[in-house]
XYZ file of C-alpha atoms in Angstrom:
729
model
C -110.660 -70.387 213.935
C -113.137 -72.614 212.148
C -114.394 -75.652 214.021
C -117.265 -78.126 213.966
C -119.948 -77.972 216.646
C -122.173 -81.047 216.401
C -121.834 -80.923 212.623
C -122.197 -77.121 212.355
C -119.238 -75.189 210.918
C -118.653 -72.259 213.276
C -116.480 -69.272 212.332
C -114.915 -67.747 215.435
C -112.603 -64.727 215.012
C -110.046 -65.702 217.668
C -107.268 -68.263 217.842
C -108.673 -69.981 220.913
C -112.031 -70.363 222.593
C -112.848 -70.528 226.307
C -114.484 -73.750 227.573
C -117.522 -71.771 228.737
C -117.835 -70.163 225.291
C -117.875 -73.593 223.680
C -120.481 -74.811 226.167
C -122.518 -71.647 225.629
C -122.526 -72.261 221.862
C -123.545 -75.865 222.441
C -126.528 -74.904 224.614
C -127.567 -72.128 222.223
C -127.401 -74.483 219.222
C -129.591 -77.010 221.015
C -132.209 -74.323 221.571
C -132.084 -73.358 217.875
C -132.267 -77.010 216.757
C -135.302 -77.546 218.992
C -136.891 -74.317 217.675
C -137.433 -73.295 221.261
C -136.378 -70.645 223.719
C -133.235 -70.526 225.858
C -132.197 -68.914 229.130
C -128.423 -68.783 229.492
C -126.113 -67.158 232.020
C -122.407 -66.776 231.292
C -120.075 -64.727 233.510
C -119.129 -61.155 232.794
C -116.013 -60.726 230.664
C -116.137 -64.126 228.924
C -117.242 -62.869 225.502
C -120.999 -63.532 225.394
C -121.568 -61.119 222.505
C -119.025 -62.523 220.064
C -120.000 -66.077 221.080
C -123.647 -65.443 220.231
C -122.823 -63.650 216.983
C -120.413 -66.356 215.814
C -122.817 -69.189 216.585
C -126.008 -67.638 215.172
C -124.456 -66.183 211.978
C -122.838 -69.585 211.327
C -126.215 -71.221 211.937
C -127.833 -68.817 209.449
C -125.173 -69.736 206.883
C -125.851 -73.460 207.316
C -129.641 -73.067 207.464
C -130.830 -70.537 204.842
C -134.420 -71.046 205.979
C -133.612 -69.314 209.253
C -134.737 -65.704 209.384
C -133.024 -62.622 210.753
C -130.990 -62.353 213.903
C -132.694 -59.631 215.944
C -130.235 -58.596 218.645
C -131.796 -56.461 221.404
C -129.606 -54.301 223.647
C -130.330 -51.863 226.471
C -128.253 -48.864 225.380
C -126.840 -47.236 222.249
C -123.175 -47.866 223.286
C -123.984 -51.578 223.657
C -125.600 -51.514 220.206
C -122.493 -49.954 218.681
C -120.303 -52.508 220.426
C -122.352 -55.417 219.020
C -122.164 -54.024 215.485
C -118.423 -53.423 215.775
C -117.813 -57.008 216.897
C -120.046 -58.276 214.096
C -118.049 -56.232 211.581
C -114.812 -57.888 212.750
C -116.482 -61.323 212.630
C -117.704 -60.835 209.044
C -114.257 -59.636 207.919
C -112.664 -62.694 209.523
C -115.223 -65.118 208.058
C -114.632 -63.880 204.517
C -111.069 -65.292 204.634
C -112.461 -68.836 204.403
C -114.205 -68.123 201.087
C -111.342 -66.758 198.981
C -110.558 -69.958 197.054
C -111.320 -70.473 193.372
C -115.022 -70.881 192.696
C -115.972 -69.823 196.215
C -118.342 -66.956 196.841
C -118.066 -64.828 199.966
C -121.398 -64.979 201.872
C -123.110 -61.597 201.811
C -124.546 -60.179 205.013
C -126.429 -56.973 205.705
C -126.461 -55.875 209.328
C -127.567 -52.533 210.712
C -128.528 -50.761 213.889
C -131.808 -48.945 214.346
C -132.278 -46.197 216.884
C -134.368 -43.074 217.365
C -134.380 -40.068 215.064
C -132.191 -38.240 217.575
C -129.371 -40.747 217.069
C -129.678 -40.977 213.276
C -130.870 -37.591 212.017
C -128.444 -35.643 209.787
C -130.670 -32.631 209.054
C -128.688 -29.638 210.406
C -131.503 -27.853 212.247
C -133.340 -30.976 213.440
C -130.270 -32.818 214.738
C -129.318 -29.933 217.009
C -132.599 -30.153 218.961
C -132.050 -31.134 222.579
C -134.499 -33.890 223.510
C -135.661 -36.949 221.618
C -139.261 -35.685 221.679
C -138.353 -32.336 220.136
C -136.310 -34.051 217.390
C -139.283 -36.315 216.597
C -141.671 -33.346 216.488
C -139.468 -31.220 214.229
C -138.884 -34.165 211.914
C -142.635 -34.667 211.550
C -143.098 -30.963 210.818
C -140.775 -31.371 207.817
C -141.876 -34.793 206.554
C -145.643 -35.022 207.151
C -147.657 -35.863 204.043
C -149.704 -32.642 204.131
C -146.575 -30.510 204.600
C -144.988 -32.105 201.544
C -148.163 -31.615 199.501
C -148.253 -27.906 200.372
C -144.565 -27.584 199.487
C -145.393 -28.546 195.890
C -147.458 -25.369 195.465
C -145.532 -23.176 197.902
C -141.753 -23.568 197.818
C -141.384 -21.376 200.911
C -142.734 -24.204 203.060
C -139.715 -26.076 204.398
C -139.347 -29.823 203.959
C -136.520 -32.244 204.685
C -134.335 -32.637 201.588
C -132.863 -35.882 202.933
C -136.327 -37.419 203.230
C -137.393 -36.081 199.819
C -134.350 -37.552 198.070
C -134.930 -40.890 199.790
C -138.530 -40.874 198.547
C -137.452 -39.977 195.024
C -134.968 -42.864 195.021
C -137.862 -45.235 195.792
C -136.957 -48.899 195.400
C -133.397 -47.941 194.424
C -132.748 -46.672 197.971
C -130.784 -49.684 199.155
C -127.727 -50.389 201.259
C -124.925 -52.502 199.888
C -124.163 -55.662 201.915
C -122.076 -54.900 204.980
C -122.298 -54.021 208.653
C -123.542 -50.513 209.382
C -123.192 -48.861 212.775
C -125.230 -45.735 213.553
C -122.274 -43.585 212.564
C -121.899 -45.536 209.300
C -125.575 -44.874 208.538
C -125.155 -41.159 209.205
C -122.071 -40.978 206.968
C -123.852 -42.899 204.203
C -126.933 -40.680 204.559
C -124.918 -37.476 204.186
C -123.044 -38.886 201.200
C -126.165 -40.056 199.346
C -128.397 -37.259 200.582
C -130.826 -39.816 202.088
C -132.425 -39.813 205.543
C -130.581 -42.472 207.613
C -133.530 -43.056 209.970
C -136.122 -43.883 207.312
C -133.505 -45.702 205.241
C -132.776 -47.985 208.216
C -136.518 -48.540 208.729
C -136.846 -49.424 205.040
C -133.851 -51.791 205.082
C -135.140 -53.860 208.005
C -136.939 -56.081 205.498
C -133.666 -56.880 203.688
C -131.245 -57.190 206.635
C -129.801 -60.449 207.945
C -128.953 -58.957 211.335
C -130.810 -56.141 213.090
C -129.590 -54.568 216.322
C -131.889 -52.292 218.307
C -133.227 -51.430 221.745
C -135.480 -53.648 223.896
C -138.403 -51.230 223.418
C -138.481 -51.950 219.674
C -139.444 -55.520 220.549
C -141.256 -55.253 223.897
C -143.099 -51.913 223.922
C -146.315 -52.285 221.865
C -146.287 -48.572 220.953
C -142.967 -49.059 219.139
C -142.951 -52.750 218.187
C -146.287 -52.484 216.358
C -144.639 -49.927 214.063
C -141.152 -51.387 213.660
C -141.147 -55.122 214.371
C -144.534 -56.381 213.239
C -143.257 -57.508 209.813
C -140.433 -59.681 211.164
C -140.903 -63.293 210.118
C -141.568 -66.123 212.564
C -138.248 -67.808 211.727
C -136.258 -64.935 213.245
C -133.894 -65.585 216.142
C -134.341 -62.984 218.877
C -131.604 -62.327 221.442
C -132.051 -60.219 224.580
C -128.545 -59.419 225.841
C -127.859 -58.144 229.384
C -131.424 -59.186 230.143
C -131.230 -59.468 233.935
C -133.783 -56.622 234.207
C -136.017 -57.701 231.328
C -139.035 -58.096 233.627
C -138.742 -54.446 234.692
C -138.517 -53.333 231.040
C -141.694 -55.297 230.270
C -143.558 -53.706 233.172
C -142.448 -50.172 232.283
C -143.633 -50.687 228.693
C -147.223 -51.166 229.892
C -147.322 -48.683 232.786
C -148.501 -45.050 232.796
C -148.159 -42.316 235.446
C -150.457 -39.276 235.524
C -149.673 -36.267 237.702
C -151.635 -33.081 238.302
C -149.404 -31.150 235.901
C -149.930 -33.822 233.219
C -153.710 -33.493 233.484
C -153.540 -29.669 233.474
C -151.474 -29.781 230.278
C -153.837 -32.377 228.812
C -156.688 -29.923 229.426
C -154.806 -27.292 227.434
C -154.217 -29.849 224.669
C -157.973 -30.454 224.509
C -158.593 -26.710 224.172
C -156.115 -26.581 221.270
C -157.810 -29.563 219.623
C -161.195 -27.871 219.970
C -159.836 -24.718 218.333
C -158.286 -26.751 215.524
C -161.608 -28.499 214.898
C -163.430 -25.165 214.653
C -160.823 -23.883 212.184
C -161.134 -27.052 210.127
C -164.925 -26.674 210.036
C -164.623 -23.183 208.659
C -161.835 -23.858 206.142
C -162.020 -27.551 205.164
C -165.048 -29.257 206.695
C -164.793 -32.105 204.171
C -161.731 -33.484 205.966
C -163.744 -34.033 209.145
C -166.627 -35.551 207.176
C -164.282 -37.964 205.405
C -162.787 -39.025 208.704
C -166.251 -39.627 210.143
C -167.180 -41.844 207.207
C -164.000 -43.862 207.631
C -164.788 -44.382 211.295
C -168.332 -45.467 210.480
C -166.974 -48.130 208.133
C -164.348 -49.187 210.667
C -160.850 -47.925 211.324
C -159.140 -51.228 210.716
C -160.613 -51.873 207.292
C -159.749 -48.329 206.193
C -156.139 -48.623 207.283
C -156.174 -45.893 209.948
C -155.038 -48.378 212.530
C -151.415 -49.493 212.105
C -151.377 -51.321 208.803
C -149.318 -54.323 207.799
C -146.792 -51.985 206.256
C -145.544 -49.594 208.989
C -145.074 -46.830 206.398
C -146.843 -47.468 203.093
C -145.271 -46.206 199.882
C -145.837 -42.513 199.353
C -146.631 -41.834 202.993
C -144.845 -39.094 204.879
C -142.945 -39.221 208.124
C -145.849 -38.211 210.364
C -146.314 -41.676 211.884
C -147.165 -41.560 215.593
C -146.511 -44.275 218.120
C -148.800 -47.277 217.735
C -151.525 -48.517 220.086
C -150.186 -49.152 223.623
C -152.137 -52.431 223.889
C -150.668 -55.711 222.656
C -151.541 -56.575 219.008
C -153.884 -59.464 219.803
C -155.814 -57.290 222.276
C -156.604 -54.430 219.850
C -160.284 -54.164 218.912
C -161.023 -55.164 215.298
C -164.304 -53.336 214.782
C -165.790 -49.919 214.161
C -165.204 -47.082 216.584
C -168.132 -46.542 219.021
C -170.643 -43.989 217.771
C -170.235 -41.656 220.767
C -166.653 -40.703 219.774
C -166.803 -40.817 215.966
C -167.417 -37.116 215.475
C -164.399 -35.004 216.337
C -166.292 -32.606 218.605
C -167.908 -35.524 220.467
C -164.534 -37.165 221.036
C -163.007 -33.936 222.375
C -165.982 -33.526 224.722
C -165.433 -37.107 225.893
C -161.752 -36.379 226.560
C -162.650 -33.262 228.537
C -165.051 -35.207 230.761
C -162.553 -38.030 231.242
C -159.693 -35.666 232.187
C -161.983 -33.851 234.648
C -162.853 -37.218 236.217
C -159.156 -38.109 236.561
C -158.479 -34.746 238.213
C -161.245 -35.472 240.676
C -159.702 -38.889 241.397
C -156.360 -37.176 242.077
C -157.975 -35.059 244.789
C -157.930 -37.894 247.336
C -156.414 -37.390 250.777
C -155.365 -40.992 251.283
C -153.935 -43.743 249.128
C -156.429 -45.627 246.985
C -155.749 -48.907 245.194
C -158.145 -50.442 242.702
C -158.120 -52.765 239.726
C -159.285 -51.798 236.216
C -162.639 -53.532 236.720
C -163.461 -51.380 239.755
C -162.258 -48.238 237.987
C -164.468 -48.942 234.971
C -167.493 -49.681 237.162
C -167.137 -46.319 238.916
C -166.547 -44.538 235.591
C -169.675 -46.124 234.132
C -171.701 -45.068 237.151
C -170.432 -41.481 237.225
C -170.030 -40.572 233.532
C -171.744 -43.419 231.687
C -168.467 -44.192 229.844
C -167.833 -47.872 229.176
C -164.619 -49.823 228.682
C -165.133 -50.226 224.925
C -165.025 -46.464 224.433
C -161.769 -46.282 226.405
C -160.208 -49.070 224.319
C -160.520 -46.952 221.193
C -159.250 -43.777 222.831
C -155.640 -43.908 221.589
C -156.445 -44.808 217.986
C -159.237 -42.227 217.842
C -156.850 -39.530 219.110
C -154.188 -40.504 216.568
C -156.739 -40.383 213.756
C -157.955 -36.941 214.870
C -154.430 -35.502 215.080
C -153.676 -36.708 211.558
C -156.977 -35.334 210.257
C -156.239 -31.950 211.844
C -152.692 -32.169 210.395
C -151.010 -31.613 213.756
C -147.289 -32.394 213.889
C -146.325 -30.895 217.288
C -146.058 -34.297 218.929
C -143.993 -33.064 221.867
C -146.680 -30.499 222.764
C -149.391 -33.166 222.790
C -147.546 -35.692 224.970
C -149.864 -35.104 227.996
C -153.067 -35.983 226.118
C -151.289 -38.982 224.606
C -150.494 -40.201 228.134
C -154.162 -39.860 229.063
C -155.097 -41.827 225.931
C -152.504 -44.504 226.833
C -154.043 -44.752 230.291
C -157.588 -44.997 228.921
C -156.735 -47.637 226.312
C -154.867 -49.892 228.758
C -157.556 -49.598 231.451
C -160.254 -50.409 228.911
C -158.307 -53.368 227.488
C -156.997 -55.308 230.494
C -159.016 -56.557 233.451
C -156.189 -58.484 235.136
C -152.494 -57.927 235.667
C -152.823 -54.203 236.388
C -153.387 -52.016 239.439
C -154.411 -48.358 239.637
C -152.764 -46.710 242.641
C -153.538 -43.091 243.522
C -151.203 -41.459 246.053
C -151.764 -37.892 247.339
C -148.092 -37.486 248.297
C -144.763 -39.276 248.365
C -144.433 -41.210 251.634
C -140.875 -39.944 252.002
C -142.142 -36.320 251.800
C -145.622 -36.404 253.393
C -145.733 -32.622 253.914
C -145.585 -31.909 250.163
C -148.752 -32.666 248.219
C -147.803 -34.256 244.904
C -150.695 -36.486 243.767
C -150.003 -39.178 241.189
C -152.208 -41.827 239.601
C -150.194 -44.857 238.543
C -151.501 -47.491 236.175
C -148.957 -50.159 236.986
C -148.528 -53.407 235.077
C -147.996 -56.223 237.581
C -147.365 -59.042 235.118
C -144.078 -58.878 233.168
C -145.169 -61.790 230.990
C -147.851 -59.688 229.262
C -145.362 -57.644 227.208
C -143.031 -60.522 226.350
C -145.744 -63.093 225.623
C -146.221 -61.982 221.962
C -142.457 -62.301 221.411
C -142.370 -65.891 222.673
C -145.491 -66.711 220.664
C -144.363 -65.159 217.374
C -140.694 -66.145 217.070
C -139.478 -69.719 217.040
C -136.334 -69.045 219.123
C -135.774 -66.390 221.778
C -132.472 -66.395 223.692
C -132.327 -64.487 226.993
C -128.816 -64.054 228.346
C -126.774 -62.046 230.853
C -123.880 -62.430 233.229
C -126.116 -61.958 236.272
C -129.271 -64.077 235.950
C -128.878 -66.116 239.145
C -131.082 -67.494 240.554
C -131.965 -68.416 236.993
C -134.905 -70.678 237.886
C -137.114 -67.695 238.731
C -137.151 -66.145 235.243
C -139.375 -68.796 233.589
C -141.963 -68.168 236.319
C -141.829 -64.373 236.110
C -141.948 -64.337 232.299
C -144.316 -67.340 232.098
C -142.509 -69.374 229.441
C -140.913 -72.812 229.110
C -137.275 -72.691 227.931
C -135.917 -75.779 226.202
C -132.458 -74.805 227.463
C -131.769 -73.354 230.917
C -128.132 -73.189 231.986
C -125.848 -71.170 234.250
C -122.183 -71.480 233.238
C -119.113 -70.877 235.385
C -115.986 -68.945 234.490
C -112.861 -70.999 233.944
C -109.858 -69.215 235.414
C -106.163 -69.902 234.912
C -105.392 -67.538 237.797
C -107.240 -65.890 240.664
C -108.541 -62.757 238.985
C -111.498 -62.458 241.382
C -111.249 -61.903 245.110
C -114.735 -61.601 246.678
C -114.850 -61.073 250.445
C -117.493 -60.334 253.093
C -116.785 -57.865 255.910
C -118.345 -58.749 259.283
C -116.570 -56.621 261.918
C -114.973 -53.215 261.958
C -111.530 -52.205 263.227
C -112.987 -51.881 266.749
C -114.324 -55.456 266.495
C -117.885 -54.185 266.579
C -120.195 -56.048 264.160
C -121.156 -54.091 261.053
C -124.526 -54.513 259.437
C -126.602 -52.791 256.805
C -129.898 -53.563 258.499
C -132.177 -50.551 258.366
C -132.196 -50.080 262.159
C -128.392 -50.323 262.448
C -126.943 -48.722 259.363
C -127.161 -45.168 260.762
C -125.369 -46.150 263.963
C -122.253 -43.891 264.327
C -119.992 -46.882 265.042
C -121.191 -48.696 261.942
C -120.775 -45.580 259.774
C -117.275 -44.975 261.170
C -116.262 -48.595 260.544
C -117.482 -48.353 256.965
C -115.321 -45.272 256.459
C -112.217 -46.688 258.128
C -112.521 -49.848 256.047
C -112.696 -47.794 252.843
C -109.654 -45.736 253.936
C -107.694 -48.949 254.555
C -108.676 -50.269 251.128
C -107.625 -47.014 249.476
C -104.210 -47.329 251.132
C -103.447 -50.813 249.782
C -105.396 -51.015 246.463
C -103.882 -49.177 243.477
C -105.732 -47.006 240.971
C -109.554 -46.979 240.992
C -112.106 -48.131 243.585
C -115.873 -48.066 243.010
C -118.207 -47.953 246.031
C -121.911 -48.736 245.579
C -124.625 -47.642 248.013
C -128.226 -48.834 248.133
C -129.783 -45.409 247.399
C -128.953 -41.766 246.755
C -130.342 -40.686 250.137
C -128.267 -43.291 251.988
C -125.123 -42.259 250.075
C -125.735 -38.591 250.911
C -126.203 -39.438 254.590
C -123.054 -41.573 254.814
C -120.849 -39.088 252.953
C -122.113 -36.240 255.151
C -121.325 -38.183 258.344
C -117.917 -39.217 257.025
C -117.175 -35.557 256.439
C -118.126 -34.712 260.031
C -116.026 -37.589 261.387
C -112.959 -36.634 259.343
C -113.059 -39.918 257.413
C -113.564 -38.187 254.095
C -110.407 -36.097 254.596
C -108.367 -39.250 255.309
C -109.813 -40.917 252.238
C -109.008 -37.949 250.012
C -105.423 -37.989 251.243
C -105.068 -41.412 249.617
C -107.293 -40.994 246.553
C -109.531 -38.396 244.955
C -113.278 -38.817 245.504
C -115.996 -38.475 242.846
C -119.752 -38.907 243.290
C -122.598 -39.965 241.006
C -125.595 -37.618 241.092
C -129.049 -37.679 239.529
C -127.829 -35.157 236.946
C -126.493 -36.906 233.836
C -124.092 -34.091 232.885
C -122.568 -33.910 236.378
C -122.140 -37.679 236.518
C -120.514 -37.772 233.068
C -118.059 -35.070 234.118
C -117.308 -36.903 237.384
C -116.646 -40.139 235.476
C -114.308 -38.360 233.063
C -112.297 -36.844 235.904
C -112.286 -40.191 237.753
C -110.693 -41.860 234.725
C -108.155 -39.038 234.362
C -107.154 -39.440 238.028
C -106.645 -43.177 237.498
C -104.710 -42.619 234.261
C -102.230 -40.218 235.871
C -101.577 -42.561 238.814
C -103.246 -40.450 241.511
C -106.011 -42.990 241.999
C -109.647 -42.274 242.781
C -112.780 -43.545 244.512
C -116.143 -43.282 242.740
C -119.287 -43.280 244.887
C -122.238 -44.699 242.990
C -125.730 -46.105 243.552
C -127.075 -49.575 242.821
C -129.818 -49.496 240.128
C -128.360 -46.200 238.868
C -127.011 -45.361 235.416
C -123.416 -46.164 236.379
C -124.302 -49.562 237.864
C -126.142 -50.570 234.702
C -124.033 -49.236 231.869
C -120.492 -48.159 232.808
C -117.546 -50.560 232.791
C -114.677 -50.002 235.249
C -112.251 -52.327 233.515
C -108.501 -52.557 234.004
C -107.024 -49.955 236.377
C -110.299 -48.036 236.586
C -111.760 -50.689 238.872
C -109.311 -52.682 240.958
C -111.934 -53.039 243.694
C -115.670 -52.639 244.122
C -117.221 -52.145 247.551
C -120.904 -52.923 248.074
C -122.410 -51.171 251.096
C -125.531 -53.166 251.833
C -128.003 -55.208 249.843
C -129.905 -53.164 247.231
C -133.419 -54.260 248.139
C -136.280 -52.425 246.515
C -138.236 -49.950 248.639
C -140.503 -52.505 250.292
C -143.098 -49.936 251.370
C -143.781 -49.068 247.744
C -147.419 -49.838 247.039
C -146.629 -50.739 243.443
C -144.061 -53.276 244.599
C -146.453 -54.695 247.188
C -149.191 -55.040 244.570
C -146.779 -56.828 242.242
C -145.580 -59.156 245.008
C -149.166 -60.073 245.844
C -149.956 -60.702 242.184
C -146.911 -62.949 241.706
C -147.776 -64.879 244.848
C -151.302 -65.534 243.612
C -150.551 -66.177 239.923
C -147.075 -67.740 239.913
C -146.687 -68.962 243.532
C -143.543 -66.887 244.007
C -142.897 -66.019 247.650
C -142.322 -62.356 248.463
C -139.038 -63.069 250.241
C -137.771 -65.127 247.288
C -138.456 -62.403 244.763
C -136.994 -59.622 246.939
C -133.812 -61.633 247.543
C -133.598 -62.561 243.851
C -133.999 -58.941 242.763
C -131.509 -57.607 245.319
C -128.815 -60.134 244.460
C -129.051 -59.630 240.694
C -128.583 -55.897 241.273
C -125.643 -56.522 243.624
C -124.081 -58.944 241.119
C -124.477 -56.329 238.400
C -122.572 -53.854 240.583
C -119.682 -56.143 241.502
C -119.429 -57.340 237.902
C -118.477 -53.819 236.774
C -114.813 -54.454 237.626
C -114.246 -57.681 235.688
C -114.656 -57.197 231.954
C -112.239 -59.869 230.694
C -110.145 -62.770 231.949
C -107.050 -60.589 231.694
C -108.599 -58.244 234.238
C -108.544 -58.633 238.015
C -110.267 -57.005 240.951
C -111.485 -57.191 244.554
C -115.162 -57.486 245.478
C -115.856 -56.418 249.058
C -119.421 -56.721 250.336
C -120.725 -55.354 253.611
C -123.856 -57.365 254.267
C -122.721 -60.108 256.585
C -126.049 -60.186 258.412
C -127.770 -61.716 255.396
C -124.769 -63.445 253.847
C -125.772 -66.985 254.838
C -129.353 -66.544 253.606
C -128.353 -65.002 250.265
C -125.262 -67.028 249.412
C -127.344 -69.534 247.461
C -128.612 -66.776 245.191
C -125.248 -65.232 244.274
C -123.851 -66.024 240.816
C -121.739 -69.183 240.768
C -118.811 -67.391 239.141
C -118.618 -65.135 242.221
C -119.158 -67.890 244.792
C -116.342 -70.134 243.554
C -113.752 -67.421 244.295
C -115.185 -66.307 247.658
C -112.453 -65.545 250.230
C -114.936 -65.971 253.050
C -116.201 -63.833 255.908
C -113.516 -61.497 257.266
C -113.191 -58.921 260.058
C -111.740 -55.544 259.118
C -108.378 -56.357 260.741
C -107.835 -59.225 258.287
C -109.234 -57.524 255.199
C -106.209 -55.351 254.285
C -103.622 -58.147 254.842
C -105.725 -60.533 252.755
C -105.837 -58.016 249.919
C -102.084 -57.435 250.093
C -101.454 -61.177 249.882
C -103.868 -61.561 246.978
C -102.423 -58.630 245.041
């Protein structure tokens, strides 16, 4: 349909629109009109993606001055889904421009992902990990490799990259919507590298879809997203965990093995320097002169153009610090010469190893760390700030392309640069062992970012409109505090239902009328465990097809399943439905999911045991008959004894006046809502939501998403649960 929204012609590819979709468009348009940021929650299964795409592409059509739509997703499947929906929208919109004298609006939309997901080179694409694909690609596309190939044809290069370079400015994509698979097909047909073609076409695209890290992680965004214009509209979809993504982007962990491997990297660098001195000393002298004059002015720091014309594919990740915090001056004299810098790295790694030798937990801030480093080794913070860029320059000078082999020393350089750059918002926590396994020594030094707003601040500052949306943002008022921004639109929308497709319920008592609780001191009680099992057996007897059960952790799930097996509960459950379990192994979990779906398809029915905060809870949909019920065993609180969490809670209390209990409840409920939302993926779907956390129900009810609360069946004992479900079904 085509309709007017406050004077804006909106093209929507369906015959009808939900009231919440219309309201969502209205709120989003107001944010765009105000050139401000928006925070919007709309329930799962109500079509957020197509609503956003329809509204923003229509807005671009009416306002040519508006820049790109940059749509950020969490996973590759979500990216493909967005591009597929956009393709259908563009095809539908073209029908309105078929009259005489009318011109169909052209749009170029593409997805950008890692080399691993886009590479079409036969030997590179078959590499296992992302790091190994990146390294092999660089070995075939680095500038010096290509230069040597000119005189020695036996040196292998990537023909796809070479043909793309030869095409030059003629290497363009025709208007259209290109998924990752479309890019690979086009690349094979033209003989062009899809990855570098996509990077090149970012400047010409109207819509770009990529991962959060391409916008939030400075190491990636400084390479890929720095040229995006201010007028762009940025959307973060499924952004309920955006604060965690921001923190991970600026955090570094160093273990003993990492430092040992970094020491070996330093030895290799030293050997490479000696070889360079004996074969091509001028390269090292030229690099030194560039550093004397200043890295930034010579273009060795990330330049305005992420990959200048004629450059190869050897680009490394950019500086881990935020763009405005990068030093704009010459490199300190004590690390300009290659051999001096390697000696500095060796001393710094030895100091970190010494710090890892503690017998008790130590917590310090960057200022304290730098003071001790200055006292012991006479190394100042300015030297550390240049560590990453100096390492990148040295690796390029030595013509090293084995990026996967040098990951450990890169982590050390990340650590050094961040510690030298930021005095606040970070904590350095050194733990000699994991508290859950105190007998096993496994020291780790964690540079943990405590302030999620640091990573997202440049995004809010650069782009005129940023829309953050998800189906599980409640309580929504906490996000502006955590991310430290002022949205012009903040709204949580409810789901309009023509029938009862949701049936949330809270279990309070077991079949023996004993109270059930997931409190830490009660959840291992045999009576509680037995009541959990009997309740699940009763559900399996009355609910058809698939049931998904979420536990608060892998260890708790293992304990419960083991006890159910001893009590005979598991045998009773398997008599009604097959049982499959999520594990930490991705391959095993994928196989379990496949067999779970097959059991549901053939009518046997199945139960899938999963973990809140796990891969399944975040990215797998149990729509239709795959998820007729979801059972939540407990509230997925974070591990409250974690020192990183405690440091972050203290920081938020001091800086943003957020109470510890408020944040813990907020975080737990958004994770629980994400779990229960797995079973409702459209209004045509239906499912039960059974939660077993009655002890905290009253305290947390105000935090639960409105679209769940409005359908709540109430607090029920086990004896009434099965009859209630039968009546509802």
